Coordinates of C-alpha atoms and ligand atoms in Angstrom, one line a residue:
M1 CA -0.1 -0.2 -0.2
L2 CA 0.9 3.6 -0.2
L3 CA 2.4 6.0 -0.3
E4 CA 2.8 9.5 -0.6
P5 CA 4.2 11.5 2.6
M6 CA 1.4 13.3 4.3
P7 CA 1.8 17.0 4.0
W8 CA 2.6 17.3 7.9
T9 CA 5.4 14.7 7.4
A10 CA 7.3 16.9 5.1
P11 CA 9.2 19.4 7.2
T12 CA 10.3 22.6 5.5
P13 CA 14.0 22.9 4.5
T14 CA 15.9 23.8 7.9
P15 CA 19.5 25.0 8.0
Q16 CA 21.8 21.8 8.6
S17 CA 23.5 23.7 11.3
C18 CA 20.3 24.3 13.2
L19 CA 20.2 21.0 15.1
D20 CA 17.9 22.2 17.9
T21 CA 15.3 23.0 15.1
I22 CA 15.7 19.9 13.7
L23 CA 15.1 17.9 16.5
E24 CA 11.9 20.1 17.9
R25 CA 10.4 19.6 14.4
R26 CA 10.9 16.1 14.7
L27 CA 9.3 16.2 18.0
S28 CA 6.5 18.2 16.5
V29 CA 5.4 16.0 13.8
H30 CA 2.8 13.2 13.8
T31 CA 3.9 9.5 12.6
P32 CA 2.9 9.0 9.0
M33 CA -0.6 7.2 8.4
P34 CA 0.5 4.8 5.7
Q35 CA -2.6 2.6 6.4
F36 CA -4.6 4.7 3.9
A37 CA -3.7 5.1 0.5
V38 CA -3.8 8.2 -1.6
C39 CA -5.0 8.2 -5.1
D40 CA -5.1 11.9 -7.0
D41 CA -4.6 13.9 -4.1
E42 CA -7.2 12.3 -2.4
L43 CA -7.5 9.9 0.7
V44 CA -8.8 6.2 -0.1
I45 CA -10.7 4.5 2.8
G46 CA -12.4 1.1 2.1
G47 CA -11.1 1.5 -1.6
E48 CA -13.3 4.2 -2.2
R49 CA -11.9 8.1 -3.0
L50 CA -13.0 10.2 -0.3
S51 CA -15.0 12.3 -2.3
R52 CA -17.1 9.4 -3.6
L53 CA -17.3 8.1 -0.4
A54 CA -18.9 11.3 1.1
A55 CA -21.2 11.3 -1.7
R56 CA -22.4 7.9 -0.8
V57 CA -22.7 8.5 2.8
G58 CA -24.8 11.5 1.7
Q59 CA -23.6 13.8 4.7
T60 CA -20.7 15.0 6.5
P61 CA -19.6 14.3 9.3
F62 CA -19.1 10.6 9.3
Y63 CA -16.6 8.0 10.6
A64 CA -15.5 5.4 8.1
Y65 CA -13.7 2.0 9.5
D66 CA -12.2 0.1 6.6
R67 CA -12.8 -3.4 7.0
T68 CA -9.5 -4.5 5.1
L69 CA -7.4 -2.6 7.8
L70 CA -9.4 -4.2 10.6
R71 CA -8.6 -7.5 9.2
M72 CA -4.9 -6.8 8.5
R73 CA -4.6 -5.8 11.9
V74 CA -6.1 -8.8 13.7
A75 CA -3.8 -11.0 11.3
A76 CA -0.7 -8.9 11.9
L77 CA -1.1 -9.2 15.6
R78 CA -1.9 -12.9 15.3
G79 CA 1.5 -13.1 13.5
V80 CA 3.2 -11.6 16.6
L81 CA 1.5 -13.6 19.3
P82 CA 2.4 -17.1 20.3
A83 CA -0.3 -19.7 19.1
G84 CA -2.8 -20.8 21.7
I85 CA -3.3 -17.0 23.0
K86 CA -6.8 -15.9 22.6
L87 CA -7.2 -12.5 21.3
H88 CA -10.5 -10.6 22.4
Y89 CA -12.0 -7.4 21.3
A90 CA -13.0 -5.1 24.0
M91 CA -16.2 -3.4 22.4
K92 CA -16.4 -0.5 24.5
A93 CA -13.6 0.9 22.2
N94 CA -16.1 0.9 19.1
P95 CA -19.6 -0.7 19.7
M96 CA -20.9 0.0 16.3
P97 CA -22.8 -3.2 15.3
A98 CA -21.5 -3.8 11.8
L99 CA -18.2 -3.5 13.4
V100 CA -18.6 -5.8 16.1
G101 CA -20.1 -8.3 13.7
L102 CA -17.0 -8.2 11.5
M103 CA -14.4 -8.4 14.7
A104 CA -16.6 -11.1 16.2
G105 CA -15.7 -13.5 13.1
L106 CA -12.1 -12.3 13.7
V107 CA -11.3 -12.6 17.2
D108 CA -11.8 -15.1 19.8
G109 CA -13.9 -13.5 21.9
I110 CA -15.9 -10.3 22.7
D111 CA -15.4 -8.1 26.2
V112 CA -18.4 -6.3 27.1
A113 CA -18.8 -3.9 29.8
S114 CA -22.7 -3.5 30.0
A115 CA -25.9 -5.4 29.1
G116 CA -26.2 -2.8 26.2
E117 CA -22.8 -4.2 24.7
L118 CA -23.9 -7.7 25.8
K119 CA -26.9 -7.3 23.5
V120 CA -24.6 -6.1 20.7
A121 CA -22.1 -9.1 20.9
L122 CA -24.8 -11.6 20.9
D123 CA -26.7 -10.2 18.1
A124 CA -23.1 -10.0 16.5
D125 CA -23.1 -13.9 16.7
A126 CA -20.4 -14.1 19.2
H127 CA -20.6 -17.4 21.0
P128 CA -21.6 -16.9 24.9
Q129 CA -18.9 -19.0 25.8
E130 CA -16.3 -16.7 24.3
I131 CA -18.2 -13.7 26.0
S132 CA -16.8 -11.8 29.3
F133 CA -18.6 -8.9 31.0
A134 CA -16.4 -6.7 32.9
G135 CA -17.3 -3.3 34.9
P136 CA -18.1 -1.8 38.5
G137 CA -21.6 -1.6 39.4
K138 CA -23.3 -4.2 37.4
R139 CA -26.8 -3.9 38.3
D140 CA -28.7 -7.0 39.3
V141 CA -30.8 -7.2 35.9
E142 CA -27.5 -7.0 34.2
L143 CA -26.1 -10.0 36.1
R144 CA -29.4 -11.8 35.8
Q145 CA -29.2 -11.2 31.8
A146 CA -25.4 -12.3 31.8
V147 CA -26.3 -15.6 33.6
A148 CA -29.1 -16.5 31.4
A149 CA -27.0 -16.0 28.2
G150 CA -24.3 -18.3 29.8
V151 CA -21.2 -15.4 29.4
L152 CA -18.5 -15.2 31.7
I153 CA -18.8 -12.7 34.3
N154 CA -15.7 -10.6 35.9
I155 CA -16.6 -10.3 39.3
E156 CA -15.9 -6.7 40.8
S157 CA -17.0 -6.9 44.1
F158 CA -18.3 -8.9 47.3
R159 CA -21.9 -8.1 46.5
E160 CA -21.9 -9.3 42.9
V161 CA -21.0 -13.0 44.7
V162 CA -24.1 -12.7 46.5
A163 CA -26.4 -11.4 43.7
L164 CA -24.7 -14.1 41.6
E165 CA -25.5 -17.2 44.1
A166 CA -29.1 -15.7 44.1
I167 CA -29.6 -15.4 40.5
S168 CA -27.8 -18.9 39.9
R169 CA -30.2 -20.6 42.3
E170 CA -33.2 -18.8 41.0
L171 CA -32.6 -19.7 37.1
D172 CA -31.3 -23.0 38.2
L173 CA -28.1 -22.2 36.1
T174 CA -24.4 -21.9 37.4
A175 CA -23.0 -18.6 37.1
R176 CA -19.5 -18.8 35.2
V177 CA -17.3 -16.4 36.9
A178 CA -13.7 -14.8 36.7
V179 CA -12.5 -12.5 39.3
R180 CA -11.0 -9.1 38.5
V181 CA -8.1 -8.4 40.9
N182 CA -6.8 -5.0 41.5
P183 CA -3.4 -5.8 41.4
D184 CA -0.6 -4.2 43.9
F185 CA 1.3 -2.8 41.0
E186 CA 0.6 0.0 38.0
L187 CA 0.9 -0.3 34.3
K188 CA 3.7 2.3 34.0
G189 CA 3.3 5.0 31.3
A190 CA -0.3 4.2 30.8
G191 CA -2.7 7.0 29.3
M192 CA -5.2 5.8 31.7
K193 CA -4.5 3.5 35.0
M194 CA -7.4 1.2 35.5
G195 CA -5.3 -1.0 38.5
G196 CA -3.2 -0.5 41.3
G197 CA -3.6 1.8 44.2
P198 CA -7.1 2.2 45.3
K199 CA -9.6 1.7 42.3
Q200 CA -13.1 1.4 41.5
F201 CA -12.3 -1.5 39.4
G202 CA -11.8 -5.2 40.5
V203 CA -11.2 -6.4 44.3
D204 CA -7.8 -5.7 45.7
V205 CA -5.7 -8.4 45.6
E206 CA -5.4 -8.2 49.6
Q207 CA -9.0 -9.0 49.7
M208 CA -8.7 -12.3 47.4
P209 CA -8.6 -14.7 50.0
E210 CA -11.6 -13.9 51.3
L211 CA -13.5 -13.3 48.0
L212 CA -12.4 -16.7 46.6
T213 CA -13.5 -18.5 49.6
Q214 CA -17.1 -16.8 49.4
I215 CA -17.0 -17.6 45.6
G216 CA -16.3 -21.4 46.4
R217 CA -19.0 -21.3 49.3
A218 CA -21.6 -19.7 46.7
G219 CA -21.0 -22.6 44.5
L220 CA -20.4 -20.4 41.4
A221 CA -18.1 -21.8 38.3
F222 CA -14.9 -20.3 38.9
E223 CA -13.0 -20.1 35.6
G224 CA -10.0 -17.6 36.1
F225 CA -8.4 -14.4 36.8
H226 CA -8.9 -11.1 35.1
L227 CA -6.3 -8.3 35.1
F228 CA -6.1 -5.0 33.4
A229 CA -3.9 -2.7 34.4
G230 CA -4.5 0.3 32.2
S231 CA -5.1 1.8 28.5
Q232 CA -3.1 3.6 25.7
N233 CA 0.5 2.4 26.6
L234 CA 3.2 2.9 24.1
R235 CA 6.0 1.4 26.1
V236 CA 6.7 -1.9 25.3
D237 CA 9.1 -2.6 28.3
A238 CA 5.9 -1.4 30.8
I239 CA 3.4 -3.9 28.8
C240 CA 5.8 -6.6 29.1
E241 CA 6.7 -5.7 33.0
A242 CA 2.7 -5.6 33.6
Q243 CA 2.1 -8.9 31.7
Q244 CA 4.7 -10.5 33.6
K245 CA 3.7 -9.3 37.3
S246 CA -0.2 -10.1 36.3
Y247 CA 1.1 -13.7 35.7
E248 CA 3.2 -13.8 38.8
L249 CA 0.2 -12.5 40.6
A250 CA -2.2 -14.9 39.3
L251 CA 0.5 -18.0 40.2
R252 CA 0.2 -16.6 43.7
L253 CA -3.7 -16.7 43.8
A254 CA -4.1 -19.8 41.9
P255 CA -3.9 -22.0 44.9
L256 CA -6.8 -20.0 46.9
A257 CA -9.0 -20.3 44.0
P258 CA -12.1 -22.9 44.5
A259 CA -11.1 -24.4 41.0
P260 CA -8.4 -24.9 38.5
V261 CA -7.3 -21.5 36.4
Q262 CA -8.7 -22.2 33.2
F263 CA -7.5 -19.1 31.8
L264 CA -5.8 -16.1 32.8
N265 CA -6.7 -12.4 30.9
L266 CA -3.9 -10.7 31.1
G267 CA -5.5 -7.5 29.8
G268 CA -3.9 -5.7 26.9
G269 CA -3.3 -1.6 26.8
F270 CA -1.6 -1.7 23.7
G271 CA -1.6 1.9 22.4
I272 CA -1.5 3.9 19.1
P273 CA 0.2 6.9 18.2
Y274 CA -2.0 9.8 18.5
F275 CA 0.4 12.8 19.1
A276 CA 3.4 14.5 17.5
G277 CA 6.6 12.5 18.7
E278 CA 4.8 9.3 19.2
S279 CA 5.4 6.4 17.2
R280 CA 3.8 2.6 16.7
L281 CA 4.3 -0.1 19.4
D282 CA 7.1 -2.6 18.3
L283 CA 4.9 -5.8 19.5
S284 CA 7.6 -8.3 18.8
P285 CA 9.3 -8.0 22.3
I286 CA 5.2 -8.5 23.9
G287 CA 5.0 -11.5 21.6
E288 CA 8.4 -13.0 23.0
N289 CA 7.4 -12.0 26.6
L290 CA 4.2 -14.2 26.1
A291 CA 5.7 -17.1 24.6
Q292 CA 8.0 -17.3 27.8
L293 CA 5.1 -16.8 30.1
A294 CA 3.1 -19.2 28.0
Q295 CA 5.8 -21.7 28.3
R296 CA 6.2 -21.4 32.3
A297 CA 2.4 -22.0 32.4
E298 CA 2.6 -25.1 30.7
T299 CA 4.1 -26.4 33.7
E300 CA 2.8 -23.9 36.5
L301 CA -0.7 -23.6 35.5
P302 CA -1.2 -26.2 33.0
D303 CA -5.2 -25.7 32.7
A304 CA -4.9 -22.1 31.8
V305 CA -5.3 -20.5 28.4
F306 CA -3.9 -16.7 28.0
V307 CA -6.3 -14.3 26.8
I308 CA -5.1 -10.4 25.7
E309 CA -8.1 -7.8 25.1
L310 CA -8.0 -5.1 23.2
G311 CA -10.0 -2.1 22.0
R312 CA -8.2 0.7 20.7
Y313 CA -5.2 -1.0 19.4
L314 CA -7.6 -3.5 17.0
V315 CA -10.0 -0.6 15.6
G316 CA -8.4 2.3 16.4
E317 CA -6.1 3.1 13.5
A318 CA -8.8 1.8 10.8
G319 CA -11.0 4.5 11.4
V320 CA -11.2 8.4 10.4
Y321 CA -13.6 11.3 11.1
V322 CA -14.7 13.4 8.2
A323 CA -15.9 16.9 8.4
R324 CA -16.3 19.5 5.6
V325 CA -15.2 22.9 6.0
V326 CA -18.3 25.2 6.3
D327 CA -16.6 28.8 7.2
R328 CA -13.1 30.1 7.0
K329 CA -12.3 33.1 9.4
I330 CA -9.4 35.2 9.9
S331 CA -9.2 36.5 13.6
R332 CA -6.1 38.9 14.5
G333 CA -4.4 37.0 12.1
Q334 CA -5.0 33.8 12.9
V335 CA -7.1 31.4 10.3
Y336 CA -10.1 29.4 11.6
L337 CA -11.8 26.8 9.6
V338 CA -14.9 25.9 10.7
V339 CA -16.1 22.6 9.9
D340 CA -19.7 21.0 10.4
G341 CA -18.3 18.4 12.9
G342 CA -16.5 18.9 16.5
L343 CA -16.3 17.8 20.1
H344 CA -20.0 16.5 20.2
H345 CA -18.9 13.8 17.5
H346 CA -15.2 13.2 18.4
L347 CA -14.7 14.2 22.2
S348 CA -11.0 12.8 22.1
A349 CA -9.8 14.6 19.2
S350 CA -10.8 17.9 21.0
G351 CA -8.9 16.7 23.9
N352 CA -11.3 16.4 26.2
F353 CA -11.6 12.9 26.9
G354 CA -9.1 12.0 29.6
Q355 CA -6.4 14.0 28.2
V356 CA -4.2 16.3 31.0
L357 CA -2.8 18.6 28.0
R358 CA -4.5 19.2 24.7
K359 CA -2.5 18.0 21.9
N360 CA -3.6 17.7 18.0
Y361 CA -4.8 14.4 16.5
P362 CA -3.2 13.6 13.0
V363 CA -5.3 15.8 10.6
A364 CA -5.3 16.1 7.1
I365 CA -7.4 18.0 4.4
G366 CA -8.5 15.0 2.8
N367 CA -9.0 15.9 -0.7
K368 CA -5.7 18.1 -0.7
M369 CA -3.3 15.1 0.1
N370 CA -0.2 16.0 -1.7
A371 CA -0.8 20.2 -1.6
L372 CA 2.2 21.8 -1.1
E373 CA 0.9 25.3 -0.2
T374 CA 0.4 25.1 3.3
E375 CA -0.8 27.7 6.1
T376 CA -1.1 27.4 9.7
V377 CA -4.6 27.0 10.9
S378 CA -7.0 26.1 13.7
V379 CA -10.0 23.8 12.8
V380 CA -12.6 24.4 14.7
G381 CA -16.3 23.1 15.2
P382 CA -19.7 24.4 15.1
L383 CA -20.3 24.6 19.1
C384 CA -20.4 27.7 21.0
T385 CA -17.6 26.6 23.3
P386 CA -14.1 27.2 23.1
L387 CA -13.5 23.4 23.8
D388 CA -14.8 22.8 20.2
L389 CA -11.3 22.6 18.9
L390 CA -10.1 19.9 16.3
A391 CA -7.0 21.4 15.5
D392 CA -5.0 23.8 17.1
R393 CA -2.7 26.0 15.0
M394 CA -1.6 23.1 12.7
V395 CA 0.1 23.6 9.2
L396 CA -2.1 21.9 7.0
P397 CA -2.5 22.5 3.2
I398 CA -4.7 25.9 2.7
A399 CA -8.2 24.7 2.5
K400 CA -11.5 26.3 1.4
I401 CA -15.5 25.8 2.3
G402 CA -16.5 22.5 0.8
D403 CA -12.9 20.7 1.5
F404 CA -12.9 17.8 3.8
V405 CA -11.1 17.8 7.2
V406 CA -9.9 14.4 8.0
I407 CA -9.2 13.1 11.8
F408 CA -7.1 10.2 11.7
Q409 CA -6.7 7.3 14.5
S410 CA -10.5 7.6 14.9
G411 CA -11.8 4.2 14.8
A412 CA -11.9 3.9 18.6
Y413 CA -13.6 6.1 21.7
G414 CA -15.1 8.2 18.7
A415 CA -18.7 8.5 18.2
S416 CA -20.0 6.4 21.5
A417 CA -17.7 8.2 23.5
S418 CA -18.8 11.8 22.6
P419 CA -21.8 13.8 24.2
Q420 CA -24.1 13.9 20.7
G421 CA -26.5 15.6 22.6
F422 CA -24.8 18.7 23.5
L423 CA -25.7 21.8 21.9
G424 CA -28.5 20.0 19.6
H425 CA -26.5 19.6 16.1
P426 CA -27.3 16.9 13.8
A427 CA -25.8 13.4 14.9
C428 CA -23.0 11.9 13.1
L429 CA -23.2 8.6 10.8
E430 CA -20.8 5.7 11.3
V431 CA -20.1 3.5 7.8
L432 CA -18.0 0.3 7.6
V433 CA -16.4 0.3 4.4
Ligands
PLP1 C1 -11.2 -0.3 28.3 C2 -10.9 -1.7 28.6 C3 -10.3 -2.3 27.8 C4 -10.0 -1.9 26.2 O1 -9.1 -0.7 26.5 P1 -8.0 -0.2 25.2 O2 -7.0 0.6 25.7 O3 -9.2 -0.1 24.3 O4 -7.6 -1.4 24.6 C5 -10.1 -3.6 27.9 N1 -10.5 -4.2 29.0 C6 -11.3 -3.3 30.3 C7 -11.6 -4.2 31.1 C8 -11.5 -2.2 29.6 O5 -12.0 -1.6 30.8

C-alpha cells in the first residue's frame, strides 16, 4: 500500500546547522498514516476515494471504518502473538454493531461492559462461551441477563458474589465467573491507569483470599483471573512488565481459587500513536514475553489459556472522522477553518476525553493530500464553546469551504464516547467500508 508522504510529515527546509530546530521539528511531527492510500490527491478509505465515499454516505460529518484494515490488524497481531493465546475485542472502544459483527468473526471472544454491549455482542453472533462481562456496578438485572446468556462474568465486588448466588439459584444455572483483580502494581506509562492503588475496578489483591473463599462457598463456577492494568500504553517495557507481574500474581492466587485456573486474562492496554512525537509499538518483544510466560504456564498453570483483550489497538487506526469546511475566518491574523463536525462527535480529538494537556490528533485535508501550499490553521467545530477545537494551529494545506477535514486514528473512542446531544446539532453517521 501507499504511499505519498503526508503534508505534515514533510518538514520545510531547515539549515543543517540548526540542530535544535531539527530536533524540535521531529518532536512536533505526527507519525505517518500509511494505512490509507492516496489517489489523485484524495485519501482512499475502504477502497473508495473520499469524495465518492462522502457522496455515498450522503452527509458530513461521518466516521468511516475500513474493513480491510481491521482484518489486516488482527492478522498482523496473530502473527506476533504465540499460538494458543486468545485474542479478545473489548467492544467499548467501538460498539458499532456492524463493526462488532466483523470483529466477532475475526477474534476469539468479545469483552462487554454493560448489558447493552452484551446485546450487541450476542446479536453479532459472538459465542456466549467466549464473551466476558466486566465493569464496576453491574446491576442485578444485568447480572441476571449475563447468567441467562451463559457468558463469563468478571466479579468486581463482594456484592456481586451474593447477587450471583441468588440469581444462579433462581435460574437454575450456575454463573460462570472470573475474578477481576486490582493488583498491587501499576501499568507504567499508561494513558489511563485502571489498576493499582485504590480503584473502583476489581477487588484488591489483599482481599482475594476472602473473595475466592466466598465464591467457592456460593457454588459459582470459577474459571480464572482477569487483570487489566490500564489503557493507551506505548511503552513496550511497561507492557511486558505488567504482563509478567500479572502472571506472577495469578500464580500466587491460583492455590486459593475454588477450582483450577482455566484462563488468565492478562489485559492489554496496547496504545496507538496519536500525537506528534509518538510512534507505533513494536510488538515483537511483547510476543516474545508472552511466549515465555506461556511456556512457564505449561507446568505452573497447566489448565490455563491466556487471553489478551484489546480495544483501541484493534480498531483505532482503521477509522477516520470526516467533516467538511463550512466557513473560513481570520481573527487577528489567525486562520480558523470552521467545520460541520466537532467535539459532540469526537470528544477525544478535541482533547476532552481524559487528556491532561490538549494535543492535536493527526489531521489532513482529505482532498488535498499532496498539496504543497500550506498555512497554519486552527480547525474548530460549530459548537458555541472554545472547547470545540479539532486542530490547534497546525500546518495544513490551504483549505477552502467544501474541503474535507479528516481526523486519523478515529476508530476507537469516537462516536460512542462523545456527547452527541450537546448543543443540538445533527448526529454523525458511521459506516463500515
Ligand atoms: C477499556 C477496557 C479495555 C480496552 O482498552 P483499550 O485501551 O481500548 O485496549 C479492555 N479491558 C477492560 C477491562 C477495559 O475496561
